[in-house]
Short mmCIF file of C-alpha atoms in Angstrom, two decimals:
data_model
loop_
_atom_site.label_atom_id
_atom_site.label_comp_id
_atom_site.label_asym_id
_atom_site.label_seq_id
_atom_site.Cartn_x
_atom_site.Cartn_y
_atom_site.Cartn_z
CA MET Z 16 160.65 119.10 82.58
CA SER Z 17 163.92 117.06 82.15
CA ASN Z 18 165.78 119.12 84.76
CA SER Z 19 163.29 118.94 87.21
CA ALA Z 20 162.82 115.26 87.01
CA SER Z 21 166.85 115.20 87.36
CA VAL Z 22 167.04 117.22 90.41
CA ILE Z 23 164.17 114.90 92.04
CA LYS Z 24 166.23 111.89 91.13
CA THR Z 25 169.21 113.17 92.64
CA ASP Z 26 167.15 114.48 95.56
CA ILE Z 27 165.94 110.92 96.42
CA ASP Z 28 169.00 109.10 95.97
CA ASP Z 29 170.79 111.60 98.37
CA ILE Z 30 168.07 110.46 100.85
CA GLY Z 31 168.15 106.77 100.33
CA HIS Z 32 172.14 107.32 100.54
CA GLN Z 33 171.65 108.83 104.17
CA GLN Z 34 169.19 106.53 105.31
CA ASN Z 35 171.25 103.24 104.30
CA GLN Z 36 174.26 105.02 106.02
CA LYS Z 37 171.88 105.49 109.18
CA ILE Z 38 170.55 101.69 108.79
CA PHE Z 39 174.02 100.58 108.71
CA ASP Z 40 175.36 102.66 111.78
CA VAL Z 41 172.96 101.26 113.92
CA TYR Z 42 173.75 97.92 112.39
CA ASN Z 43 177.44 98.69 113.06
CA VAL Z 44 176.83 99.31 116.80
CA TYR Z 45 174.42 96.27 117.16
CA ARG Z 46 177.27 94.04 115.61
CA LEU Z 47 179.78 95.60 118.41
CA VAL Z 48 177.39 95.20 121.23
CA LEU Z 49 176.69 91.21 120.06
CA SER Z 50 180.44 90.35 119.52
CA LEU Z 51 181.20 92.10 122.86
CA ILE Z 52 178.91 90.42 124.77
CA LEU Z 53 179.53 86.94 123.37
CA LEU Z 54 183.31 87.64 123.81
CA ILE Z 55 182.65 88.74 127.37
CA SER Z 56 180.39 85.79 128.00
CA SER Z 57 183.32 83.28 126.52
CA TYR Z 58 185.51 83.76 129.78
CA PHE Z 59 182.47 82.40 131.52
CA GLY Z 60 182.47 79.26 129.89
CA ASN Z 61 182.81 77.08 132.98
CA ILE Z 62 179.39 78.84 134.25
CA ILE Z 63 177.81 78.82 130.94
CA SER Z 64 178.11 75.33 129.46
CA ALA Z 65 176.59 75.95 125.99
CA LEU Z 66 179.10 78.56 124.83
CA GLY Z 67 181.26 76.70 122.27
CA SER Z 68 179.87 73.40 123.40
CA ILE Z 69 181.26 72.04 120.08
CA ASP Z 70 184.41 73.43 119.71
CA GLN Z 71 185.30 75.99 122.73
CA GLU Z 72 188.58 77.12 121.05
CA LEU Z 73 187.37 77.94 117.93
CA PHE Z 74 184.42 80.00 119.53
CA VAL Z 75 186.74 82.02 121.32
CA GLN Z 76 189.26 82.47 118.34
CA VAL Z 77 185.71 83.44 116.29
CA MET Z 78 184.49 86.16 118.67
CA VAL Z 79 188.46 87.98 119.06
CA VAL Z 80 188.36 88.12 114.71
CA TYR Z 81 184.74 89.00 114.66
CA THR Z 82 185.15 91.73 117.60
CA ILE Z 83 188.16 93.30 115.87
CA PHE Z 84 186.54 93.40 112.31
CA ASN Z 85 183.47 95.08 114.09
CA ILE Z 86 185.64 97.71 115.48
CA ILE Z 87 187.47 98.27 112.37
CA VAL Z 88 184.36 98.68 110.24
CA LEU Z 89 182.99 101.40 113.15
CA PHE Z 90 185.99 103.47 112.12
CA ARG Z 91 184.74 103.42 108.47
CA VAL Z 92 183.52 107.17 109.02
CA PHE Z 93 186.81 108.38 108.38
CA LEU Z 94 187.25 107.19 105.17
CA PRO Z 95 186.44 109.51 102.23
CA VAL Z 96 183.39 109.07 100.84
CA ASN Z 97 182.63 106.96 97.91
CA ARG Z 98 179.55 105.70 97.04
CA ILE Z 99 180.51 102.26 94.85
CA LEU Z 100 183.21 101.79 97.49
CA GLU Z 101 180.40 102.17 99.88
CA ILE Z 102 178.05 99.61 98.55
CA SER Z 103 181.04 97.06 98.24
CA GLN Z 104 181.76 97.73 102.14
CA PHE Z 105 177.76 97.08 103.01
CA ILE Z 106 177.48 94.05 100.94
CA SER Z 107 181.31 92.52 102.12
CA VAL Z 108 180.34 93.45 105.89
CA ILE Z 109 177.00 91.55 105.36
CA LEU Z 110 178.24 88.54 103.75
CA ILE Z 111 181.03 88.37 106.26
CA ASP Z 112 178.65 88.77 109.38
CA ILE Z 113 176.62 86.14 108.00
CA LEU Z 114 179.78 83.76 107.73
CA PHE Z 115 180.59 84.44 111.21
CA LEU Z 116 177.30 84.07 112.69
CA ILE Z 117 177.30 80.58 111.03
CA LEU Z 118 180.68 79.79 112.72
CA ILE Z 119 179.02 80.66 116.05
CA SER Z 120 175.95 78.97 115.49
CA TYR Z 121 178.25 75.93 114.81
CA THR Z 122 180.17 75.91 117.99
CA PHE Z 123 177.10 76.24 119.63
CA GLY Z 124 175.77 73.26 118.25
CA GLY Z 125 174.08 74.34 115.17
CA VAL Z 126 170.07 75.12 114.52
CA SER Z 127 169.24 73.28 117.91
CA SER Z 128 171.07 76.17 120.12
CA GLY Z 129 168.91 78.81 118.84
CA MET Z 130 172.01 80.96 117.78
CA ALA Z 131 171.22 80.58 114.16
CA ILE Z 132 168.38 82.89 114.50
CA LEU Z 133 170.51 85.77 114.54
CA LEU Z 134 171.29 85.30 110.90
CA LEU Z 135 167.49 87.42 110.67
CA VAL Z 136 169.25 90.45 111.41
CA PRO Z 137 171.96 90.68 108.74
CA VAL Z 138 169.45 89.48 106.24
CA ALA Z 139 167.16 92.19 107.46
CA SER Z 140 169.22 94.77 107.20
CA GLY Z 141 170.49 94.05 104.02
CA SER Z 142 166.95 94.25 102.66
CA LEU Z 143 166.33 97.16 104.19
CA ILE Z 144 169.57 98.99 102.35
CA PHE Z 145 169.34 97.48 99.62
CA HIS Z 146 165.55 96.84 98.16
CA SER Z 147 166.82 94.43 95.24
CA ARG Z 148 167.28 90.96 94.68
CA LEU Z 149 171.05 91.22 96.43
CA SER Z 150 168.82 90.87 99.80
CA THR Z 151 167.32 87.70 98.27
CA PHE Z 152 170.89 86.70 97.84
CA PHE Z 153 171.62 87.34 101.32
CA ALA Z 154 169.01 84.78 102.27
CA ALA Z 155 170.02 82.25 99.92
CA VAL Z 156 173.63 82.30 101.49
CA GLY Z 157 172.30 82.38 104.75
CA SER Z 158 169.83 79.16 103.91
CA ILE Z 159 172.68 77.20 102.40
CA LEU Z 160 174.91 77.54 104.96
CA ILE Z 161 172.73 76.97 107.77
CA ILE Z 162 171.69 73.42 105.83
CA TYR Z 163 175.16 72.80 105.33
CA THR Z 164 176.23 73.39 109.06
CA GLU Z 165 173.49 70.83 110.00
CA VAL Z 166 174.94 68.61 107.37
CA TYR Z 167 178.21 68.85 108.83
CA LEU Z 168 177.16 68.64 112.58
CA ASN Z 169 175.13 65.53 111.51
CA PHE Z 170 178.59 63.69 110.35
CA ILE Z 171 180.83 64.59 113.02
CA ILE Z 172 178.17 64.19 115.89
CA ASP Z 173 176.07 61.37 115.99
CA THR Z 174 173.36 62.48 118.43
CA GLY Z 175 170.63 60.28 116.64
CA ILE Z 176 168.55 63.64 115.98
CA VAL Z 177 168.23 65.64 112.73
CA TYR Z 178 167.66 69.12 112.85
CA PHE Z 179 166.97 69.42 109.02
CA VAL Z 180 163.09 70.57 109.25
CA GLN Z 181 164.04 73.32 111.76
CA ALA Z 182 167.08 74.22 109.34
CA GLY Z 183 164.99 74.49 106.58
CA LEU Z 184 162.00 76.52 108.08
CA LEU Z 185 164.77 78.87 109.45
CA GLY Z 186 166.04 79.49 105.56
CA PHE Z 187 162.48 79.67 104.60
CA SER Z 188 162.23 82.48 107.43
CA LEU Z 189 165.12 84.04 105.98
CA PHE Z 190 163.32 84.63 102.82
CA VAL Z 191 160.07 85.51 103.90
CA VAL Z 192 161.94 88.58 106.08
CA SER Z 193 163.79 89.31 102.95
CA GLY Z 194 160.73 89.57 100.82
CA LEU Z 195 158.67 91.33 103.13
CA LEU Z 196 161.43 94.29 103.83
CA GLN Z 197 162.03 94.14 99.89
CA TYR Z 198 158.21 95.10 99.40
CA LEU Z 199 158.17 97.48 102.55
CA GLY Z 200 161.44 99.26 101.30
CA ARG Z 201 159.85 99.83 97.92
CA ARG Z 202 156.87 101.16 99.46
CA ALA Z 203 158.48 103.33 101.46
CA ARG Z 204 161.07 104.59 98.36
CA GLN Z 205 157.70 105.34 96.42
CA ASN Z 206 156.26 107.52 99.08
CA GLU Z 207 159.77 109.50 99.28
CA LEU Z 208 159.46 109.84 95.83
CA LEU Z 209 155.88 110.90 95.84
CA THR Z 210 156.52 113.35 98.78
CA GLN Z 211 159.37 115.07 97.21
CA GLU Z 212 157.54 115.75 93.96
CA GLN Z 213 155.04 117.12 95.94
CA ALA Z 214 157.30 119.19 97.67
CA GLU Z 215 158.70 119.97 94.55
CA ASN Z 216 155.53 121.09 92.89
CA ILE Z 217 154.44 123.14 95.85
CA GLN Z 218 157.66 125.09 95.90
CA SER Z 219 157.48 125.63 92.25
CA LEU Z 220 153.58 126.75 92.47
CA GLN Z 221 155.22 129.07 95.56
CA GLU Z 222 157.99 130.55 93.45
CA MET Z 223 155.00 130.99 90.44
CA ASN Z 224 152.63 132.88 92.80
CA ASN Z 225 155.65 134.93 94.08
CA LEU Z 226 156.71 135.98 90.55
CA ILE Z 227 153.08 136.51 89.74
CA ILE Z 228 152.52 138.80 92.34
CA GLN Z 229 155.27 140.68 92.26
CA ARG Z 230 154.54 141.81 88.11
CA MET Z 231 151.13 142.26 89.12
CA HIS Z 232 150.24 145.97 87.93
CA ASN Z 233 147.94 146.30 91.40
CA GLY Z 234 149.95 146.76 94.54
CA ILE Z 235 149.50 144.18 97.28
CA LEU Z 236 150.59 144.46 101.08
CA VAL Z 237 150.27 142.65 103.95
CA VAL Z 238 149.82 144.51 107.15
CA ASN Z 239 149.17 143.93 110.85
CA LYS Z 240 146.63 145.67 112.83
CA ASN Z 241 149.13 148.28 113.87
CA GLY Z 242 149.86 149.27 110.01
CA ASN Z 243 153.30 147.91 109.74
CA ILE Z 244 154.03 146.26 106.78
CA LEU Z 245 154.65 142.46 106.56
CA ASN Z 246 154.79 141.89 102.92
CA ILE Z 247 154.56 144.09 99.61
CA ASN Z 248 155.30 143.80 96.11
CA ASP Z 249 157.14 145.65 93.69
CA ALA Z 250 153.99 147.68 92.13
CA ALA Z 251 153.06 148.49 96.00
CA LYS Z 252 156.43 149.98 96.43
CA ARG Z 253 155.89 152.50 93.34
CA PHE Z 254 152.97 153.60 94.52
CA LEU Z 255 153.99 154.44 97.80
CA HIS Z 256 157.49 155.32 96.71
CA LEU Z 257 159.08 153.18 98.86
CA GLN Z 258 162.84 152.06 97.86
CA ASP Z 259 164.14 148.49 97.52
CA THR Z 260 166.72 149.17 100.41
CA GLN Z 261 163.99 150.13 102.75
CA LYS Z 262 162.83 147.66 105.43
CA GLU Z 263 159.42 145.85 105.13
CA ALA Z 264 158.94 146.83 108.70
CA TYR Z 265 158.42 150.60 107.52
CA GLY Z 266 154.57 151.61 108.39
CA LEU Z 267 151.72 152.96 106.15
CA ASP Z 268 151.60 156.31 104.89
CA VAL Z 269 149.25 158.61 106.98
CA ILE Z 270 146.47 158.62 104.48
CA LEU Z 271 146.25 155.04 103.96
CA THR Z 272 146.33 154.47 107.77
CA GLU Z 273 143.35 156.42 108.27
CA GLN Z 274 141.45 154.58 105.74
CA LEU Z 275 142.58 151.04 107.37
CA ASN Z 276 141.47 152.50 110.81
CA ASP Z 277 138.13 153.33 109.45
CA TRP Z 278 137.83 150.19 107.58
CA LEU Z 279 138.71 148.06 110.93
CA LYS Z 280 135.70 149.95 112.37
CA ASP Z 281 133.58 149.11 109.55
CA ASN Z 282 134.41 146.50 107.48
CA SER Z 283 131.67 147.55 104.96
CA THR Z 284 133.16 150.95 104.58
CA GLN Z 285 134.41 151.63 100.86
CA ALA Z 286 137.81 153.79 100.91
CA SER Z 287 137.81 156.91 98.61
CA PRO Z 288 140.73 157.62 96.26
CA PHE Z 289 143.49 159.41 97.76
CA ARG Z 290 146.55 161.09 96.16
CA LEU Z 291 150.08 161.01 98.20
CA GLU Z 292 151.84 164.25 98.79
CA SER Z 293 154.26 165.01 96.09
CA SER Z 294 152.34 162.49 93.73
CA THR Z 295 149.88 162.80 90.76
CA ARG Z 296 148.95 159.29 90.86
CA GLU Z 297 145.73 158.53 92.50
CA LEU Z 298 145.41 155.28 94.48
CA GLN Z 299 142.20 153.57 95.12
CA ALA Z 300 142.51 151.02 98.32
CA ASN Z 301 140.63 147.75 98.99
CA PHE Z 302 141.09 145.87 102.46
CA ALA Z 303 140.43 142.41 103.61
CA PHE Z 304 141.42 140.16 106.41
CA LEU Z 305 143.84 137.59 105.51
CA ASN Z 306 143.75 133.98 106.87
CA THR Z 307 140.22 134.47 107.67
CA GLY Z 308 139.18 130.68 107.36
CA THR Z 309 141.27 129.65 110.47
CA GLY Z 310 139.36 131.44 112.86
CA ALA Z 311 142.57 130.62 115.49
CA ASP Z 312 144.07 134.14 115.30
CA PRO Z 313 142.03 136.85 117.12
CA ASP Z 314 144.31 139.72 115.17
CA PRO Z 315 144.83 138.15 111.51
CA ASP Z 316 146.96 139.94 109.18
CA ILE Z 317 145.20 142.51 106.86
CA LEU Z 318 145.62 142.54 102.88
CA ILE Z 319 145.51 145.95 101.25
CA PHE Z 320 144.82 146.05 97.14
CA LEU Z 321 145.74 149.32 95.59
CA GLU Z 322 144.83 150.12 92.43
CA ASP Z 323 145.86 153.06 90.16
CA PHE Z 324 142.79 154.92 89.99
CA SER Z 325 143.48 157.03 87.17
CA LEU Z 326 143.86 153.95 85.35
CA LEU Z 327 140.71 152.58 86.18
CA THR Z 328 139.14 156.27 85.46
CA SER Z 329 140.98 155.72 81.94
CA ARG Z 330 139.65 152.25 81.10
CA ALA Z 331 136.07 153.48 82.18
CA GLN Z 332 136.52 156.45 79.72
CA GLN Z 333 137.49 153.69 77.14
CA LEU Z 334 134.40 151.96 77.73
CA LYS Z 335 132.20 155.10 77.43
CA LEU Z 336 134.25 156.24 73.92
CA MET Z 337 133.35 152.59 72.59
CA SER Z 338 129.79 153.06 73.81
CA LEU Z 339 129.74 156.14 71.76
CA GLY Z 340 131.12 154.90 69.03
CA ARG Z 341 128.87 152.06 68.39
CA LEU Z 342 125.74 154.39 69.31
CA THR Z 343 127.57 157.10 66.58
CA ALA Z 344 127.50 153.97 64.15
CA SER Z 345 124.06 152.99 64.61
CA ILE Z 346 122.94 156.67 64.31
CA ALA Z 347 125.07 156.81 61.07
CA HIS Z 348 123.23 153.54 60.06
CA GLU Z 349 119.83 155.00 60.63
CA VAL Z 350 120.51 158.40 58.78
CA ARG Z 351 121.87 156.47 55.46
CA ASN Z 352 118.36 155.30 54.89
CA PRO Z 353 116.77 158.71 54.51
CA LEU Z 354 119.84 160.15 52.98
CA GLY Z 355 119.64 157.38 50.29
CA ALA Z 356 115.47 158.20 49.93
CA ILE Z 357 116.36 161.99 49.45
CA SER Z 358 119.30 161.24 47.43
CA HIS Z 359 116.91 158.97 45.15
CA ALA Z 360 114.27 161.90 45.38
CA SER Z 361 116.42 164.23 43.66
CA GLN Z 362 117.54 162.25 40.61
CA LEU Z 363 114.10 161.53 40.02
CA LEU Z 364 113.41 165.10 39.73
CA SER Z 365 116.05 166.09 37.76
CA GLU Z 366 114.72 163.89 35.31
CA SER Z 367 111.44 165.66 35.10
CA LYS Z 368 110.95 167.92 32.34
CA GLU Z 369 108.79 170.61 34.07
CA ILE Z 370 112.30 171.85 36.18
CA VAL Z 371 113.42 174.86 34.77
CA GLU Z 372 117.15 175.40 34.72
CA SER Z 373 117.54 177.90 37.77
CA ASP Z 374 115.99 174.86 39.83
CA GLN Z 375 118.71 172.09 38.33
CA ARG Z 376 121.30 174.01 39.97
CA LEU Z 377 119.41 173.63 43.22
CA LEU Z 378 119.23 169.65 42.50
CA GLU Z 379 122.96 169.74 42.04
CA ILE Z 380 123.57 171.18 45.37
CA ILE Z 381 121.26 168.50 46.99
CA GLY Z 382 123.09 165.74 45.29
CA THR Z 383 126.35 166.89 46.02
CA HIS Z 384 125.59 167.71 49.74
CA THR Z 385 123.78 164.02 49.82
CA LYS Z 386 127.22 162.43 48.53
CA ARG Z 387 129.18 164.29 50.80
CA VAL Z 388 126.94 163.57 53.63
CA ASN Z 389 126.81 159.92 52.78
CA LEU Z 390 130.91 159.85 52.73
CA ILE Z 391 130.53 160.96 56.19
CA ILE Z 392 128.78 157.78 56.93
CA GLU Z 393 130.81 155.67 55.41
CA ASN Z 394 133.94 156.55 57.38
CA ILE Z 395 131.98 156.41 60.52
CA LEU Z 396 131.13 152.99 59.48
CA ASP Z 397 134.52 152.35 58.39
CA LEU Z 398 135.93 153.58 61.94
CA SER Z 399 133.37 151.27 63.83
CA ARG Z 400 134.29 148.44 61.83
CA ASN Z 401 138.14 148.97 62.38
CA LYS Z 402 138.72 149.01 58.90
CA ALA Z 403 142.06 150.09 57.76
CA ASN Z 404 142.27 153.70 55.77
CA ASP Z 405 143.18 153.16 52.46
CA THR Z 406 145.41 155.67 50.99
CA SER Z 407 145.54 157.19 47.48
CA LYS Z 408 147.66 159.73 45.56
CA ILE Z 409 145.31 163.02 44.30
CA ASN Z 410 146.44 166.08 42.47
CA ILE Z 411 146.08 168.78 44.57
CA THR Z 412 145.29 171.57 42.04
CA ASP Z 413 142.33 169.74 41.08
CA TRP Z 414 141.40 169.09 44.26
CA LEU Z 415 141.36 172.36 45.58
CA GLU Z 416 139.31 173.50 42.60
CA GLN Z 417 136.76 171.09 43.02
CA PHE Z 418 136.73 171.76 46.94
CA ILE Z 419 136.50 175.55 46.42
CA GLY Z 420 133.40 174.85 44.07
CA LYS Z 421 131.66 172.78 46.70
CA PHE Z 422 132.24 175.10 49.67
CA SER Z 423 131.27 178.34 47.61
CA ASN Z 424 127.93 176.55 46.42
CA ALA Z 425 127.45 175.62 50.18
CA GLN Z 426 127.34 179.12 51.27
CA ALA Z 427 124.42 181.27 51.54
CA GLU Z 428 126.48 184.55 50.42
CA GLN Z 429 129.24 184.66 47.63
CA VAL Z 430 132.41 183.86 49.46
CA SER Z 431 136.23 185.28 47.97
CA ILE Z 432 139.02 182.63 48.43
#
């Protein structure tokens, strides 16, 4: 999870860096166009009387220096990429722009000329790039310089009109624009982060699904209506004897193609198990349309599930054996009750004084075989309970003598061992 979070953070930083570069590139073009327009307009000062009305010579000098500076900054793309240096460039360029625009506004006559409104652009650009208190700092610098310019103009030019209110409103506008763009920038970055996280989660789920599908024991194929294989997992390759080097554009086996055509004619048809040539594996195929919910594709792809029918048969046999084991345990339990009654009755009968010695031997045989049957029942019940077998050491000579005696007594005729 930590590695995934670091990857997401790195991706977000890269996206933010690229967006900042785009914003700054657009801002550079705007700065250069603005400086060129004002520089060219300075040569028409006689026609446009408002240009440099306070100080025409200072206006021309500022515009020449500002235009050269903008051209130099425009060629920053040829510098090596260094994020720390790049951030310093962004900050320096925006602050220098604010200073130049204040000088231009001063040469036009301050806030009354309307040129000070151009400060909104660098403040807005700084807010879009940094999304932090630094953009508020740009607004503060612009507001202070605007007010200072008006105070200075009020001292050197006595027009009787004070524009402090307009300067204050323009400074307030800079803060409003800065705060609004900071908020919108944070929201945009949060949306970017959420989108990136969702993309990472979707990619992770897709990789997990692909891994699960590839490691499934059942074969899965996606084919078109012509039977050409579009996608296939490892299990299906093993079932159909396809090598990893073969292209997925290979077609289906003849038998599977026939079953697919039969299913396309009647979707309720249940395919019968089949066996490929030179293969001992018996397979069961099931078909389903892919992307049936859209309804836009008249010929949707087909999903084929291949199962090892011998494995299914083996599982069914295991279920039968389990059922038979439970049934055997139930029968053994039922037999145990009458067997106990027989054993108890033989013990009571052996205690009777009316039983002759020849009949006592018969009672011993009954007791011996009831114990033997009871032992068989105990073993069956132990197997049904999954009880671990107990091992013990025996003397083989003594055990054989007892076994021979029990075996001979169970026979109707005399045996020789």
